[in-house]
XYZ file of C-alpha atoms in Angstrom:
492
model
C 0.226 -0.353 -0.119
C 1.092 3.872 -0.423
C 3.263 5.259 2.559
C 2.706 9.153 1.113
C -0.332 10.625 0.060
C -0.179 14.706 -1.036
C -2.962 16.963 -1.667
C -2.229 19.665 -4.723
C -4.621 22.601 -4.419
C -5.164 25.330 -7.254
C -7.607 28.199 -6.685
C -8.282 30.576 -8.948
C -10.953 33.422 -8.819
C -11.875 37.308 -10.977
C -13.441 39.851 -9.906
C -13.325 41.306 -6.571
C -13.133 38.879 -3.312
C -11.987 38.669 0.097
C -10.692 36.461 1.699
C -12.949 33.059 2.629
C -12.951 29.299 4.709
C -11.848 26.722 2.902
C -11.991 23.079 4.359
C -11.546 19.515 2.306
C -12.982 16.377 3.261
C -13.448 12.899 2.735
C -16.742 12.025 4.127
C -17.189 13.077 7.415
C -13.495 13.705 8.537
C -12.023 17.380 7.314
C -8.583 16.604 6.644
C -7.801 20.611 5.228
C -8.219 23.538 6.495
C -7.099 26.300 4.410
C -7.952 29.898 3.004
C -8.357 31.974 0.370
C -5.154 34.723 -0.710
C -5.500 38.349 -0.909
C -6.606 39.350 -4.849
C -4.245 41.206 -7.308
C -5.022 43.097 -10.577
C -5.072 39.363 -12.125
C -7.176 38.097 -9.722
C -6.729 35.230 -6.620
C -4.452 32.943 -8.348
C -2.814 29.836 -5.604
C -1.417 26.687 -5.104
C -0.915 24.616 -2.289
C 0.754 21.235 -1.468
C -0.574 19.451 1.461
C 1.268 16.340 3.340
C -2.208 13.880 3.774
C 0.173 10.608 4.981
C -1.690 10.956 8.189
C -5.648 10.478 6.577
C -3.681 6.618 5.095
C -6.629 4.627 6.632
C -9.528 6.851 4.684
C -7.958 6.409 1.052
C -7.228 2.955 1.231
C -11.552 3.167 0.729
C -13.599 4.334 -1.554
C -14.453 8.437 0.069
C -16.702 10.890 -0.545
C -15.024 14.181 -1.430
C -16.074 18.030 -0.592
C -14.511 20.714 -0.623
C -16.195 23.522 1.026
C -15.860 27.261 -0.398
C -18.318 29.695 0.542
C -18.930 32.640 -1.317
C -21.292 35.639 -1.775
C -21.445 37.457 -4.614
C -22.997 40.838 -3.918
C -22.650 44.311 -6.432
C -19.423 44.752 -4.706
C -18.137 41.325 -4.790
C -18.211 39.697 -7.974
C -15.485 36.931 -7.530
C -15.798 33.029 -8.958
C -13.948 30.755 -7.128
C -12.324 27.515 -9.929
C -10.990 25.107 -7.751
C -8.065 21.891 -8.479
C -7.700 19.430 -6.529
C -5.003 16.875 -7.584
C -3.909 14.084 -5.455
C -0.150 12.219 -5.411
C -0.028 8.764 -4.112
C 3.288 7.300 -3.794
C 5.650 4.845 -1.285
C 8.269 6.804 0.136
C 8.153 7.364 3.158
C 7.574 4.740 6.538
C 5.323 6.607 8.505
C 3.234 5.231 11.776
C -0.565 6.250 10.456
C -3.630 5.544 12.987
C -5.677 2.044 11.798
C -9.346 4.311 12.331
C -10.311 7.791 12.254
C -13.886 9.101 13.372
C -15.110 12.385 13.861
C -16.629 14.634 16.094
C -18.442 17.109 13.307
C -21.796 17.400 12.004
C -22.012 13.958 9.956
C -23.935 16.517 7.938
C -22.032 14.272 4.137
C -24.284 11.738 3.457
C -26.287 15.164 2.191
C -23.738 16.225 0.315
C -22.818 19.299 2.963
C -19.311 20.723 4.824
C -19.407 19.240 8.304
C -18.149 21.369 10.495
C -20.253 22.725 13.530
C -20.671 26.494 14.417
C -20.176 27.466 18.777
C -22.020 28.355 20.686
C -25.344 28.173 18.226
C -25.094 24.491 17.765
C -24.291 21.090 19.815
C -21.056 19.486 19.154
C -21.715 15.993 20.884
C -21.340 13.251 17.996
C -21.162 8.650 19.945
C -19.108 6.407 19.631
C -17.724 2.631 20.098
C -14.033 2.513 20.697
C -12.494 -0.681 19.203
C -10.841 -2.885 22.035
C -7.564 -3.128 19.832
C -6.779 0.169 20.270
C -3.919 0.678 22.298
C -3.415 4.568 21.626
C -5.686 7.274 20.657
C -5.429 11.503 20.415
C -8.026 13.869 19.179
C -7.058 16.665 17.003
C -9.033 19.834 16.863
C -9.900 22.429 13.495
C -11.158 25.501 15.558
C -10.818 29.067 14.215
C -13.327 32.395 15.462
C -14.919 33.627 12.237
C -17.477 37.275 12.322
C -17.664 38.237 15.732
C -14.385 35.722 16.946
C -12.183 36.422 13.842
C -10.028 38.906 16.585
C -11.266 37.545 19.296
C -7.337 38.289 20.479
C -8.427 41.702 20.611
C -11.855 41.320 22.463
C -12.403 43.539 25.903
C -14.128 42.986 29.251
C -18.074 42.071 28.177
C -18.544 45.478 30.941
C -17.139 47.707 27.801
C -18.313 46.408 24.499
C -20.189 49.680 24.517
C -17.407 52.150 26.098
C -16.668 54.059 22.892
C -19.634 53.592 20.231
C -20.236 57.009 20.330
C -16.558 57.519 18.474
C -15.838 53.455 16.967
C -17.291 50.712 16.083
C -18.566 48.180 18.920
C -16.183 45.799 20.325
C -17.069 42.617 21.407
C -16.272 40.822 24.456
C -15.631 37.491 27.032
C -12.389 38.854 27.465
C -9.127 38.396 24.237
C -8.796 34.344 26.021
C -10.272 31.537 24.861
C -10.123 28.309 25.974
C -11.392 24.810 24.345
C -12.798 22.101 25.756
C -12.509 18.262 24.737
C -15.384 16.221 27.050
C -15.570 12.138 26.884
C -18.799 11.207 28.678
C -19.311 14.985 30.317
C -15.467 14.008 31.530
C -12.343 17.331 30.596
C -9.974 15.417 28.660
C -7.599 17.792 27.160
C -8.199 21.831 26.388
C -6.552 23.832 23.921
C -5.787 27.743 23.815
C -5.867 28.265 20.530
C -3.116 30.060 17.986
C -3.798 33.622 16.930
C -4.946 33.100 13.674
C -5.239 36.184 10.917
C -6.685 35.457 7.440
C -5.258 36.999 3.963
C -7.394 40.263 4.241
C -6.766 41.005 8.763
C -5.805 44.200 10.539
C -4.536 46.061 6.961
C -4.553 43.973 3.677
C -1.537 44.813 2.453
C 0.610 43.380 5.758
C -0.971 39.763 3.304
C 0.313 40.457 -0.398
C 2.197 38.757 -1.171
C 2.918 37.247 1.677
C 0.940 35.458 3.090
C 0.088 34.989 7.139
C 1.091 32.256 9.383
C -0.752 29.298 9.219
C -3.271 30.841 7.012
C -3.413 28.296 3.990
C -3.183 25.291 6.238
C -4.541 25.399 9.537
C -3.020 23.023 11.832
C -4.899 20.559 14.205
C -4.159 21.087 17.939
C -3.792 17.717 20.282
C -5.429 15.960 22.585
C -3.697 12.411 23.880
C -7.249 10.358 25.546
C -5.217 7.367 26.205
C -5.778 7.429 29.033
C -9.085 7.699 28.361
C -8.897 4.000 26.407
C -9.694 1.412 29.783
C -13.603 2.795 30.031
C -14.410 3.791 26.781
C -13.205 0.316 25.601
C -16.048 -1.670 26.874
C -18.315 -2.198 23.963
C -20.692 0.639 25.051
C -21.604 4.436 22.948
C -19.213 7.725 24.020
C -20.008 11.102 23.913
C -17.252 13.161 22.781
C -18.441 17.381 22.502
C -16.257 20.020 22.173
C -17.015 23.337 23.861
C -15.038 27.369 22.928
C -15.443 29.612 25.893
C -14.480 32.943 27.182
C -14.183 34.446 30.066
C -16.861 36.931 32.195
C -15.198 39.330 34.856
C -17.759 40.384 37.830
C -16.662 44.228 38.151
C -14.928 43.337 41.956
C -12.502 41.174 39.522
C -13.780 37.922 39.882
C -12.803 35.777 36.779
C -15.055 32.894 35.852
C -15.633 30.912 32.594
C -17.723 32.179 30.403
C -19.423 29.322 29.364
C -20.345 31.414 26.150
C -18.128 32.933 23.234
C -19.297 35.186 20.037
C -20.698 34.788 17.204
C -19.336 32.298 15.944
C -16.612 29.286 15.820
C -16.143 26.852 13.183
C -15.441 23.794 14.685
C -14.282 19.786 13.640
C -11.869 16.929 15.453
C -11.258 13.834 14.490
C -9.962 10.426 16.720
C -6.753 9.077 15.408
C -6.908 5.509 16.960
C -3.756 3.328 16.632
C -4.299 -0.756 16.668
C -1.950 -3.129 18.295
C -2.080 -6.529 17.226
C -0.636 -8.441 19.709
C -3.449 -9.549 21.812
C -1.733 -8.487 25.377
C -2.604 -5.037 24.253
C -6.393 -5.728 24.634
C -5.963 -8.258 28.065
C -4.287 -5.342 29.136
C -6.548 -2.005 29.056
C -10.039 -5.518 30.276
C -7.836 -5.752 32.771
C -8.030 -2.250 34.080
C -11.100 -1.400 33.552
C -11.102 1.901 35.761
C -11.815 5.385 35.007
C -8.633 7.724 34.545
C -7.319 10.062 37.431
C -8.381 13.302 36.254
C -6.772 15.742 37.631
C -7.775 19.476 36.263
C -7.651 22.379 38.709
C -9.498 25.689 38.025
C -7.423 27.774 36.063
C -5.673 31.111 37.738
C -6.985 34.971 37.092
C -5.275 38.364 37.845
C -7.423 40.816 36.035
C -6.474 44.757 35.928
C -9.209 47.144 34.688
C -9.115 51.617 34.198
C -11.423 53.429 32.674
C -10.987 57.377 32.090
C -14.073 59.901 30.867
C -13.339 62.652 29.700
C -14.966 66.157 29.985
C -18.561 65.365 28.239
C -18.602 61.972 30.255
C -17.333 60.056 26.677
C -15.071 57.748 27.653
C -11.861 58.058 27.036
C -9.489 55.221 27.520
C -9.757 51.787 28.268
C -7.064 49.509 29.527
C -7.178 46.121 30.625
C -4.994 42.895 31.762
C -4.888 39.729 32.218
C -2.900 36.475 32.928
C -3.876 32.371 33.011
C -2.780 29.429 34.048
C -3.948 25.977 33.388
C -2.742 22.562 34.092
C -4.368 19.008 33.118
C -3.348 15.718 33.349
C -5.138 12.700 32.883
C -2.806 9.132 33.928
C -3.916 5.757 33.563
C -2.409 2.850 34.769
C -1.015 2.894 30.983
C -0.822 6.429 29.983
C -0.842 10.019 31.036
C -1.494 13.125 29.732
C -0.298 16.492 31.140
C -0.509 19.869 29.550
C 0.685 23.663 31.328
C 0.194 26.671 30.082
C 0.563 29.930 30.764
C -1.633 32.963 29.165
C -1.260 36.729 29.708
C -2.316 39.617 27.292
C -2.711 43.600 27.639
C -5.180 46.626 25.927
C -5.451 49.536 25.215
C -7.845 51.441 23.688
C -7.042 56.057 23.992
C -8.156 58.960 22.305
C -12.002 57.904 21.968
C -11.069 54.271 20.524
C -9.544 55.478 17.328
C -6.024 53.663 18.585
C -5.845 50.093 20.021
C -2.601 48.741 21.168
C -2.624 44.567 21.803
C -0.209 42.704 23.249
C -0.424 38.873 24.035
C 1.547 35.786 24.421
C 0.618 32.456 24.852
C 2.427 29.247 25.910
C 2.723 25.702 26.969
C 4.021 22.199 27.192
C 1.858 19.092 27.081
C 3.030 16.106 27.306
C 2.394 12.328 26.882
C 3.805 9.439 28.759
C 4.031 5.681 27.868
C 4.406 3.140 31.042
C 4.837 0.049 29.275
C 7.528 -1.905 28.868
C 9.788 0.520 27.820
C 9.391 4.418 29.801
C 8.690 5.904 26.464
C 7.573 10.211 26.171
C 6.594 12.914 24.144
C 6.432 16.193 24.966
C 5.197 19.673 22.638
C 6.306 23.278 24.035
C 4.858 25.749 22.144
C 4.502 29.922 22.243
C 3.015 31.837 20.560
C 3.724 35.472 20.895
C 0.900 38.815 19.236
C 1.554 41.933 19.149
C -0.663 45.092 17.332
C -1.213 48.172 17.434
C -3.933 50.270 15.648
C -3.992 54.291 15.005
C -7.000 56.037 12.724
C -6.761 59.294 12.615
C -9.383 61.537 10.244
C -9.141 65.336 8.671
C -10.575 67.656 6.276
C -10.644 65.688 3.581
C -10.719 61.801 4.902
C -8.941 59.512 7.188
C -5.148 57.795 8.136
C -4.789 54.830 9.204
C -1.694 53.222 10.199
C -0.882 49.621 11.634
C 1.844 47.718 13.505
C 1.862 44.563 14.335
C 4.329 41.589 15.441
C 3.591 37.586 15.973
C 4.800 34.569 15.660
C 4.872 30.668 15.882
C 7.172 28.933 17.953
C 7.203 24.723 18.357
C 9.427 21.907 19.705
C 8.740 18.540 19.827
C 11.098 16.421 21.192
C 10.064 13.316 18.730
C 7.500 10.433 18.407
C 6.957 7.835 15.758
C 3.463 8.649 14.733
C 2.101 11.953 12.800
C 1.842 14.137 14.299
C -1.281 16.972 12.657
C -0.479 19.546 15.369
C 4.442 19.321 14.143
C 2.718 18.149 10.942
C 5.343 15.342 10.631
C 7.395 12.673 13.059
C 9.825 12.307 15.327
C 11.873 15.817 16.959
C 11.250 18.599 15.698
C 11.740 22.408 15.673
C 9.881 25.502 13.962
C 10.355 29.120 14.322
C 8.354 31.232 12.525
C 7.540 35.586 12.220
C 6.685 38.120 11.222
C 6.617 42.446 11.399
C 5.551 44.507 9.381
C 3.843 47.914 8.617
C 0.807 49.428 7.319
C -0.577 52.596 6.902
C -4.265 53.325 4.529
C -5.853 56.510 3.459
C -8.465 57.045 1.908
C -9.473 60.398 0.377
C -12.894 62.208 0.204
C -14.277 61.400 -2.992
C -11.749 60.390 -4.997
C -11.065 56.596 -3.444
C -7.983 54.851 -0.798
C -4.726 54.382 -0.959
C -3.033 51.495 0.609
C 0.678 50.821 1.051
C 3.160 48.861 3.889
C 5.781 46.642 3.854
C 5.597 43.032 5.352
C 8.943 40.431 7.295
C 8.702 36.938 7.172
C 11.307 34.711 9.447
C 10.874 30.976 8.961
C 13.633 28.711 10.487
C 12.666 24.469 10.711
C 14.242 21.382 11.255
C 12.826 18.607 11.065
C 13.799 14.308 9.660
C 17.195 15.723 10.232
C 16.055 18.752 7.375
C 17.104 21.953 8.363
C 15.574 24.999 6.353
C 15.650 28.557 6.360
C 14.287 31.187 4.342
C 13.515 35.290 5.459
C 11.079 36.872 2.975
C 11.210 40.710 3.097
C 7.968 42.490 0.641
C 6.584 45.973 0.282
C 3.658 47.440 -1.795
C 2.849 44.346 -2.616
C 6.307 42.750 -4.553
C 8.756 40.477 -2.854
C 12.162 42.769 -2.271
C 13.872 40.766 -0.991
C 14.464 36.677 -0.480
C 17.295 34.228 0.654
C 15.913 31.165 -0.920
C 13.671 32.447 -3.911
C 13.688 28.720 -5.746
C 11.425 28.348 -3.116
C 8.739 30.271 -4.392
C 6.504 28.038 -6.471
C 5.551 25.370 -3.453
C 3.825 28.955 -1.649
């Protein structure tokens, strides 16, 4: 049987268009999430190659292929998309992949529809029976905010959403913190603290042409190892799996609780990757230890500050707020352990009656899975998501001027493991550091339209499978002006 599967995706569009989310499904299982490129004078034209070997068990049988790319046609947005998908099968690698994949999705493929949940409106609970042959189980999660939640990382405390309604558009609440939670039979099984995704039109569109935002063409799937739960979900009965997204509520006296609610909306699916062991001893061990895992999930530690000032007319002049969150989680059985330690900090400022907004955020975490078999095996992943955005809006007698500054990054380090990770997008030990920084301006003159200009510097460093790769790219006003590895352009 083949070892490697890759999907080549080419998308073209003509006419006016804006960034859209797109997903590829094999039946009810989402296997690829991406977004469109920024439009140019020649339209939207882009190609991406996606490694798909982690879904080998699906490719071995007939599948309903659904590519979901919603479009909006109006008198302003007039573009239509043409999509070409090409699959290439080869025998290049020997990658350990899951033997069975089960969906945590709306399961609408029978009606030729995409199967993503929308939170908070949908009930995300699904029911599955887990085979006793499985010796390892991992849940991967596709998650991104849309509409009112697209820029969740700049949100304020809910009590302040109307603070600047007289001068700027409404800001959204539930704080800039989001936690994605996985529940098995109503018990918390692990959490994901999401990467602050910025699509190709986000903040200032000039940032993302011809460079694209980190991971905007290939969304990572953070993973939660649920192997510690196998003893109680391999009993031949049906068990529930549920994904929730929550923000925070902050009371007037500074007390912080989970909101169990977010704005509209998050697009969510999950996949359960099951690895089988043909040796009877694996099933015998599970059957003899059929008891719940020891779950240690204390409430996070919160700390917040908030300061609001008003001018002489009583209107809000400035709002500053900050918060830190510390979270630990551990689920342990006789054979497996999954532990998480995460840290979050955010400083937000809206000044000049909301016309200047500054957000500085840092999310870090360490996830470790341990197998207590005949040989102790441990695999850890460390991640770091820094983000800084400064947006200033000014006005004049004949128009307006906006200035934007952006710095962001993604750092991941994995100690190693034989199985393909949907988070690190590979196997074994790996390292990734990528960062983007830029400045942009928009100038709108009454009766003359709008012009924009800016630059973006992208640094990429990685090491996986003994191969190192480095690339620095500098773009200005829609053109590449410096590139340390120009021969790689055709693959981006």
